[in-house]
Coordinates of C-alpha atoms and ligand atoms in Angstrom, one line a residue:
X1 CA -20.4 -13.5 6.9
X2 CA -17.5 -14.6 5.4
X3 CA -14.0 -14.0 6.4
X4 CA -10.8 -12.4 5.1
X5 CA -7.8 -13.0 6.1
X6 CA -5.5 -9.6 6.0
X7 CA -1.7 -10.7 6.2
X8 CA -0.1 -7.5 7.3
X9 CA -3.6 -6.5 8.8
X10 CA -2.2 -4.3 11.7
X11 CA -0.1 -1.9 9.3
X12 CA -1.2 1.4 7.6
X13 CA -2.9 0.1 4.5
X14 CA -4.2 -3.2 6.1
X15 CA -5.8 -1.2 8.8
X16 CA -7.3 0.6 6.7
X17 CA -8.7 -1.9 4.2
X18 CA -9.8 -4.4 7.2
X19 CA -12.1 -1.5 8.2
X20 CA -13.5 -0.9 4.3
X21 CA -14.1 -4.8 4.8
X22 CA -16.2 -4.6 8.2
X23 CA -18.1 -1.3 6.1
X24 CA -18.9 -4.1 3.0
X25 CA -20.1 -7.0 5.1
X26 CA -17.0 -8.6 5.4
X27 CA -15.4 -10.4 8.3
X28 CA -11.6 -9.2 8.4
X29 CA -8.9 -12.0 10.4
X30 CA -6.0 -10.1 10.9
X31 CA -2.6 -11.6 11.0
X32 CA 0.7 -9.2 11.7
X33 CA 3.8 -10.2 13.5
X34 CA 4.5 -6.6 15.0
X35 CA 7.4 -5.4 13.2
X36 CA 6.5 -2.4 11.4
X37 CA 3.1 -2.2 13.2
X38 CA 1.5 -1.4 16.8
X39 CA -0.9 -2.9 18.6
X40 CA -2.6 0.3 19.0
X41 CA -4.1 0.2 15.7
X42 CA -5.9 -2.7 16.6
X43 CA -7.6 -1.0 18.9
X44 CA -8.3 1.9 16.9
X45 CA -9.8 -0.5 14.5
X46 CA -11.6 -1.7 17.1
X47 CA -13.3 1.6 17.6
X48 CA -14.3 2.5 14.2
X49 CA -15.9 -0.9 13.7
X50 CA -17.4 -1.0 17.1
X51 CA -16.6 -4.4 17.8
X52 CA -13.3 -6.7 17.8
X53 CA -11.6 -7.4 14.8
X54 CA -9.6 -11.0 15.3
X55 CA -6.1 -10.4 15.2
X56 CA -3.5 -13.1 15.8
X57 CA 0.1 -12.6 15.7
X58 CA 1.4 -14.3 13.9
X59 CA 4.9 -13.9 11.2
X60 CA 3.7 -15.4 7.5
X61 CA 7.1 -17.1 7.9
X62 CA 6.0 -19.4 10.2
X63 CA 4.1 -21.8 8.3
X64 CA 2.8 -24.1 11.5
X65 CA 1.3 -21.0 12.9
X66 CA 0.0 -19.7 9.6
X67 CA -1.9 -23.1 9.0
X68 CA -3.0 -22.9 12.7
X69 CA -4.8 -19.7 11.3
X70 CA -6.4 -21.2 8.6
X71 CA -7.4 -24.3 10.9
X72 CA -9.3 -22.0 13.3
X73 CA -11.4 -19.8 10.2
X74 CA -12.7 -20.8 7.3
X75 CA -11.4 -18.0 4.7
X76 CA -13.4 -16.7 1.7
X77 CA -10.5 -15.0 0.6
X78 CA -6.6 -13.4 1.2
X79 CA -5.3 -10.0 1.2
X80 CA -1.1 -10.4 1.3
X81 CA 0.1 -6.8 2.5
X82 CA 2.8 -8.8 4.9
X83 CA 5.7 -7.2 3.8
X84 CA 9.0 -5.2 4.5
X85 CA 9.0 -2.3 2.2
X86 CA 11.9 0.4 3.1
X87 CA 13.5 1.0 0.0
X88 CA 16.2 2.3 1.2
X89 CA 16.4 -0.5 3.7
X90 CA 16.0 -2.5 1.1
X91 CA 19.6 -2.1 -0.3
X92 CA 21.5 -2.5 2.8
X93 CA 20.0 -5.5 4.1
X94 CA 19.0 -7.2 0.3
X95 CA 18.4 -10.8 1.6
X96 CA 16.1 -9.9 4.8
X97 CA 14.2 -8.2 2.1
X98 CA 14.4 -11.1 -0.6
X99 CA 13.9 -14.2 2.0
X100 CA 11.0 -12.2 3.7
X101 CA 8.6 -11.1 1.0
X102 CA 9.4 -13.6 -1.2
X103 CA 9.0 -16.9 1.5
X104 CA 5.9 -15.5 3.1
X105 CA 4.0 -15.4 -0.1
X106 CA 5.1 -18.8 -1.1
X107 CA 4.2 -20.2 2.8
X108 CA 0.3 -18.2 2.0
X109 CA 0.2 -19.7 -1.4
X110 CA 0.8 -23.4 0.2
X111 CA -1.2 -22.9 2.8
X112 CA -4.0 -21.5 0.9
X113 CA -3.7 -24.2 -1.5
X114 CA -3.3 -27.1 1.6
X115 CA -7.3 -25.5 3.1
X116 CA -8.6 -24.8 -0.6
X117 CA -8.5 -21.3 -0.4
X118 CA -8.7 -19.6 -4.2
X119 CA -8.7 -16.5 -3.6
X120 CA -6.2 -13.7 -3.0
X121 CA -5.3 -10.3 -3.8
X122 CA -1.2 -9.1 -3.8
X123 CA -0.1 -6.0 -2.8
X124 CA 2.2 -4.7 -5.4
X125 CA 3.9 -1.2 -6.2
X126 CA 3.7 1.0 -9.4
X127 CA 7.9 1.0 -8.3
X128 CA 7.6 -1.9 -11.0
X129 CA 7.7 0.5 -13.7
X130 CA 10.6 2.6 -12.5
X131 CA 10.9 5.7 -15.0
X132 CA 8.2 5.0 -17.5
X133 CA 8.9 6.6 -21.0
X134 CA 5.6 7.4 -21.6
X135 CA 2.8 8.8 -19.0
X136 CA 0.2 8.6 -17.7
X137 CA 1.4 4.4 -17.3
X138 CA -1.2 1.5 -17.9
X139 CA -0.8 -2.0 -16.7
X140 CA 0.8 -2.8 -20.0
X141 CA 3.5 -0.7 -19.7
X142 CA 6.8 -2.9 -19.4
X143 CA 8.3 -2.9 -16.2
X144 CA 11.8 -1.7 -15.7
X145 CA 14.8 -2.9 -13.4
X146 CA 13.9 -2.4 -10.0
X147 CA 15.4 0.6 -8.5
X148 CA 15.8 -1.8 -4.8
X149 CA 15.5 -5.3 -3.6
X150 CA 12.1 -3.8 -2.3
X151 CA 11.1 -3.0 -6.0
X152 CA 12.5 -6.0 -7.4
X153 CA 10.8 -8.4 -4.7
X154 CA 7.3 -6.9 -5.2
X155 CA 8.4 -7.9 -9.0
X156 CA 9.5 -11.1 -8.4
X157 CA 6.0 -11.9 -6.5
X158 CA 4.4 -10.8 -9.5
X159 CA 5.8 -13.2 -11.5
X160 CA 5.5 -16.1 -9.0
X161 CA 1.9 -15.3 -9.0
X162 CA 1.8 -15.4 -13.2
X163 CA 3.8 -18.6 -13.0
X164 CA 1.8 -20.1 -10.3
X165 CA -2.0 -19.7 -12.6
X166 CA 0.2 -20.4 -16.0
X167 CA 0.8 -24.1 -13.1
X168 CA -2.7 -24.3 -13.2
X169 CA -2.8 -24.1 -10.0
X170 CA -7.0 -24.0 -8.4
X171 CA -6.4 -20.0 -7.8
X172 CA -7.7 -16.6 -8.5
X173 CA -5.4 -13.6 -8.1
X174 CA -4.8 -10.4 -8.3
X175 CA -2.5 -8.1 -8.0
X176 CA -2.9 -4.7 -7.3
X177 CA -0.1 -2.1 -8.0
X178 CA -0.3 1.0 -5.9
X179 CA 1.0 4.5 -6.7
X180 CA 1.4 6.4 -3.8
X181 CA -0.6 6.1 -0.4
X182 CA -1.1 8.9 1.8
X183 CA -4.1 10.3 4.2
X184 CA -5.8 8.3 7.2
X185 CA -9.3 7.7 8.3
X186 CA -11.3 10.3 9.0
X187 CA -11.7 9.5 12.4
X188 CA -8.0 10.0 13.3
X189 CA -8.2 6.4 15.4
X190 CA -5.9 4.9 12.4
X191 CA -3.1 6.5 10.1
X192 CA 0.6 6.0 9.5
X193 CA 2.3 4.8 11.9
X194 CA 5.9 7.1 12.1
X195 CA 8.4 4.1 13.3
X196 CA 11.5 6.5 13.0
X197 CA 12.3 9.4 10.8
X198 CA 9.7 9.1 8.0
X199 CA 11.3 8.3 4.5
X200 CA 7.7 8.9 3.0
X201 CA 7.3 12.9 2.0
X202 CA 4.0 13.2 3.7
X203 CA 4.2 11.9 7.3
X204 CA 7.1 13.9 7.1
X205 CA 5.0 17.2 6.3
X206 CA 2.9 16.5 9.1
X207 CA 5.6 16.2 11.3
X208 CA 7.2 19.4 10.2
X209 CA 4.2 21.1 10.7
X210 CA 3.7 19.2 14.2
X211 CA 7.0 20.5 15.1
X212 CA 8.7 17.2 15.7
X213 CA 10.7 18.1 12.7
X214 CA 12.6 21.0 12.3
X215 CA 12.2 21.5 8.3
X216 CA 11.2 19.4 5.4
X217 CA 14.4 19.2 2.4
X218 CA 12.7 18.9 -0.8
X219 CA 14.8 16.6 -3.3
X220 CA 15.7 18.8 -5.9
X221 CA 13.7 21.3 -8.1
X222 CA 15.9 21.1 -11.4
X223 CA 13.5 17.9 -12.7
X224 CA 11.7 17.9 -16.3
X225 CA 8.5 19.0 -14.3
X226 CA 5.6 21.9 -14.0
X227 CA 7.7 23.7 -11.2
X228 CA 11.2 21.4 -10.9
X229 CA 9.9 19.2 -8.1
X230 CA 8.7 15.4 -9.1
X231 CA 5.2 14.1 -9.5
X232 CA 3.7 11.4 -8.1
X233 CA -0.1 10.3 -7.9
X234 CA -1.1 10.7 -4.2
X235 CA -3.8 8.1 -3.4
X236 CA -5.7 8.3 -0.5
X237 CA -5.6 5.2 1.6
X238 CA -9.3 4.6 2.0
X239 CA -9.6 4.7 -1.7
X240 CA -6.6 2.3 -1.7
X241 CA -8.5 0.2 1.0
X242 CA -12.2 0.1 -1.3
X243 CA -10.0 -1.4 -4.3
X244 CA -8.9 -4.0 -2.2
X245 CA -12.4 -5.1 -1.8
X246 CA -13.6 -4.5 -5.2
X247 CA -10.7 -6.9 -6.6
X248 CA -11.9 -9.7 -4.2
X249 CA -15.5 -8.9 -5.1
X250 CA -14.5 -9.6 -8.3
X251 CA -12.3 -12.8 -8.0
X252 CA -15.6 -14.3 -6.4
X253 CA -17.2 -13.8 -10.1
X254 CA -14.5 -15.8 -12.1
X255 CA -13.6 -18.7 -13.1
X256 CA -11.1 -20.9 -11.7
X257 CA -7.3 -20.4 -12.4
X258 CA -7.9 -16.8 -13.0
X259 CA -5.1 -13.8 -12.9
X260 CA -5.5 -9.6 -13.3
X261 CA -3.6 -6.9 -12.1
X262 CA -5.0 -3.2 -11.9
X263 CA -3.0 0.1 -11.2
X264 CA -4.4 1.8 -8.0
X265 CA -3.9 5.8 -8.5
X266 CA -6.3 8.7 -8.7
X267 CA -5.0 9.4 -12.7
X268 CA -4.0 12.5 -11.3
X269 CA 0.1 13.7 -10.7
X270 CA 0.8 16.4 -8.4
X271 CA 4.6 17.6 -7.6
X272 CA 6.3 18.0 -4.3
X273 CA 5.5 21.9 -3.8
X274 CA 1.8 21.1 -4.7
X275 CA 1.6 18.9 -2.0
X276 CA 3.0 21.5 -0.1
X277 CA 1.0 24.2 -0.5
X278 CA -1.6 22.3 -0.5
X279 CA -0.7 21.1 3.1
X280 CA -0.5 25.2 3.7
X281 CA -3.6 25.8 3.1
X282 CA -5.4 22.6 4.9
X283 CA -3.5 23.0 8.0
X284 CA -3.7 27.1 7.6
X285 CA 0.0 27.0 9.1
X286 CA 3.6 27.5 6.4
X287 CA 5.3 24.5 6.3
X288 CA 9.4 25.1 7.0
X289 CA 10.9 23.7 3.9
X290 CA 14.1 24.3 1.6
X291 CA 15.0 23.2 -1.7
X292 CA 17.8 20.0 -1.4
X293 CA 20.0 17.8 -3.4
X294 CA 17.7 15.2 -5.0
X295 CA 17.5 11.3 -3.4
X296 CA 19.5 8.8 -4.5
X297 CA 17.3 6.4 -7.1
X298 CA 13.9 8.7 -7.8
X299 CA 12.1 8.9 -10.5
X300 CA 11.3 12.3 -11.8
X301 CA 7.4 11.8 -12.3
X302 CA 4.8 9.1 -12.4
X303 CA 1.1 8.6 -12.6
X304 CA -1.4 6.2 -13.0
X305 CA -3.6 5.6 -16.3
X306 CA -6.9 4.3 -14.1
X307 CA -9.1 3.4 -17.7
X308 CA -9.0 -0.2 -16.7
X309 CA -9.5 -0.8 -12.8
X310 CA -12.4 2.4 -13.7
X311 CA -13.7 0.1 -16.5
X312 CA -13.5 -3.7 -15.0
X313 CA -14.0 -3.0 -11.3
X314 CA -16.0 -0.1 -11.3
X315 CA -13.8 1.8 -8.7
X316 CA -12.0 5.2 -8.7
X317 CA -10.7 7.6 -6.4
X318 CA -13.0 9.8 -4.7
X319 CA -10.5 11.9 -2.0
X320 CA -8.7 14.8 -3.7
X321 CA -5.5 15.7 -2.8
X322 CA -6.5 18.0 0.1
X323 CA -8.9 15.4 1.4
X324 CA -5.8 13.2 1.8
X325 CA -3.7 16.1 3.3
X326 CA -6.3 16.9 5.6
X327 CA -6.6 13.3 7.1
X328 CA -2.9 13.3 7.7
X329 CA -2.9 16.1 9.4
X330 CA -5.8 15.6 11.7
X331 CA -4.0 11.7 12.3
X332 CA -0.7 14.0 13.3
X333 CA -2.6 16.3 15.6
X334 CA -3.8 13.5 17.6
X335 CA -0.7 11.1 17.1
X336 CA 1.1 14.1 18.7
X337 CA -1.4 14.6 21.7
X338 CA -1.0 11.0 22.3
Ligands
WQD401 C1 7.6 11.2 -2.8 C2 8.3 12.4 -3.4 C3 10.6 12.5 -3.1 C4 10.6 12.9 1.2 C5 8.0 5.3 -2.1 C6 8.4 3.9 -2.5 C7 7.3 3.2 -3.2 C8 6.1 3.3 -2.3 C9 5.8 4.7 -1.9 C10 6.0 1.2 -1.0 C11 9.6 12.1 -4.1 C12 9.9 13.6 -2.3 C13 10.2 12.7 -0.1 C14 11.2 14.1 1.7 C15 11.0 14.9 -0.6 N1 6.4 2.5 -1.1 N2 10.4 13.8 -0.9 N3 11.4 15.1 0.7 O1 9.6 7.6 -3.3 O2 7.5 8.1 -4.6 O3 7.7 6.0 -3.3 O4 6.9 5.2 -1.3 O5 5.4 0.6 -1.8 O6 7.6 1.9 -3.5 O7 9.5 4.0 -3.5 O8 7.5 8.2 -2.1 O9 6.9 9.7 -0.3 O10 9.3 8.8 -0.4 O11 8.6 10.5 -2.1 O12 11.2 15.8 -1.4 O13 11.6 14.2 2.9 O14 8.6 13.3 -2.3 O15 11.8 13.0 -3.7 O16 9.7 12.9 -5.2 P1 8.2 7.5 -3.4 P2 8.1 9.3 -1.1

């Protein structure tokens, strides 16, 4: 069977791409250092997959323990999620952001390089595009100035990545640049993880309508937009999780010193009110919201052109909106009764 390593493997999206890896054939080796992730999820993962899922923790910073990793399994592959990515974070604390991100990918790439390890897929962010002029965006679409150190690191790992093939170097990559990741597994044993107030708009939906928050502030309503509020292209995160293993399936096919990079969205936009009522009607309950100032660096709408990770990988999003909602919410209800 062979084995992946996750980086970041205990945290929402790496939870839920380890199981989509256990459901291909795949042997997930999880490493996670804690910091934005529990334990618990572990476990949970446990569950779904029925078996334990090898997690060591480990921080990607820490290149002796990282090559102890890769001493003790023999990887097929990488998936780099390892990463902090608060935006707002981001721009009070610029060079925990910069020296994290950036030196743990450049430790992986070593190390992967040091055990003869090709392949690897990167976890970027459609953020890279800031405001596009012109919707829905493909991969060719020039990327902007990044809105936050957390934009402009996933950026700068881009292009470390593009530098690092144009080396030469004995790699396949790719990068993967994902819109916006909501839902949970169906089972409700995994899900976002709500380390303080949520920044994200829909764990803090669900907690509105768990009652651990009072009332949601929408960020303006005055924006170029079907009803005022912005769009975004919700993705649900087992979708998210399947393209992760699409990309490495396809790595496997090419030839040496190889790079791609896909946008991973449903090609769909839907604006804060539609993600609202939507919420209404899957958890049958009104949601207490009002109308607010809008945030501080938003962008007023974008959503993913999917023609090319539809065409090359032969993936696309199956959960609809409501699917997405719906796993939230059941992943609140029994976050809450926890
Ligand atoms: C979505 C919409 C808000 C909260 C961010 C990062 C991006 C990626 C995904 C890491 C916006 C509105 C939100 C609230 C609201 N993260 N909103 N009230 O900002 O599109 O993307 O998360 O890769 O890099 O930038 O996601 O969920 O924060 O906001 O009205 O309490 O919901 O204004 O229009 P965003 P979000």
């Amino acid at each position: 069977m062979k084995k992946i390593l996750i980086t970041g493997g205990a945290g929402y999206i790496g939870s839920h791409t380890a199981v989509a890896l256990v459901n291909s054939g795949y042997e997930p080796v999880i490493i996670d250092n804690f910091s934005n992730s529990e334990k618990s999820t572990v476990a949970g993962l446990n569950k779904i997959c029925g078996r334990e899922i090898s997690c060591y923790e480990v921080d990607c910073l820490d290149r002796s323990a990282v090559e102890r990793v890769f001493l003790d399994n023999d990887f097929s592959g990488v998936i780099h999620f390892a990463a902090f990515k608060a935006v707002g974070e981001s721009t009070r604390l610029p060079l925990k952001y910069y020296s994290n991100n950036i030196d743990s990918l450049l430790i992986l790439l070593e190390t992967m390089s040091k055990f003869g390890v090709k392949d690897i897929v990167f976890s970027s962010s459609c953020t890279v595009y800031g405001q596009p002029e012109i919707l829905p965006v493909k991969e060719s679409t020039p990327r902007q100035l990044a809105e936050s150190p957390y934009g402009n690191t996933k950026k700068i790992c881009e292009d470390i990545l593009v530098d690092y093939i144009k080396s030469g170097a004995d790699s396949r990559i790719v990068s993967l640049r994902y819109f916006n990741p909501v839902g949970a597994h169906p089972s409700g044993e995994i899900g976002e993880l709500p380390l303080g107030v949520p920044n994200n708009l829909v764990p803090f939906i669900t907690q509105t309508g768990a009652g651990l928050r009072k009332k949601l502030t929408v960020f303006g309503d005055k924006y170029n937009t079907p009803d005022g509020t912005c769009v975004r292209d919700y993705i649900h995160v087992m979708d998210l999780a399947e393209a992760h293993v699409k990309s490495l399936e396809y790595l496997f096919q090419q030839k040496n010193n190889f790079y791609d990079l896909f946008n991973v969205g449903t090609g769909n936009g839907n604006t804060v009110l539609e993600v609202i009522k939507t919420f209404e009607k899957v958890s049958g309950q009104p949601l207490n919201y009002e109308i607010g100032l809008r945030r501080e660096g938003d962008i007023e709408k974008v959503w993913a052109d999917t023609e090319k990770i539809n065409n090359v990988l032969g993936w696309e999003a199956k959960y609809s909106l409501e699917d997405s909602l719906r796993d939230s919410w059941n992943w609140q209800l029994k976050l809450g009764k926890k």
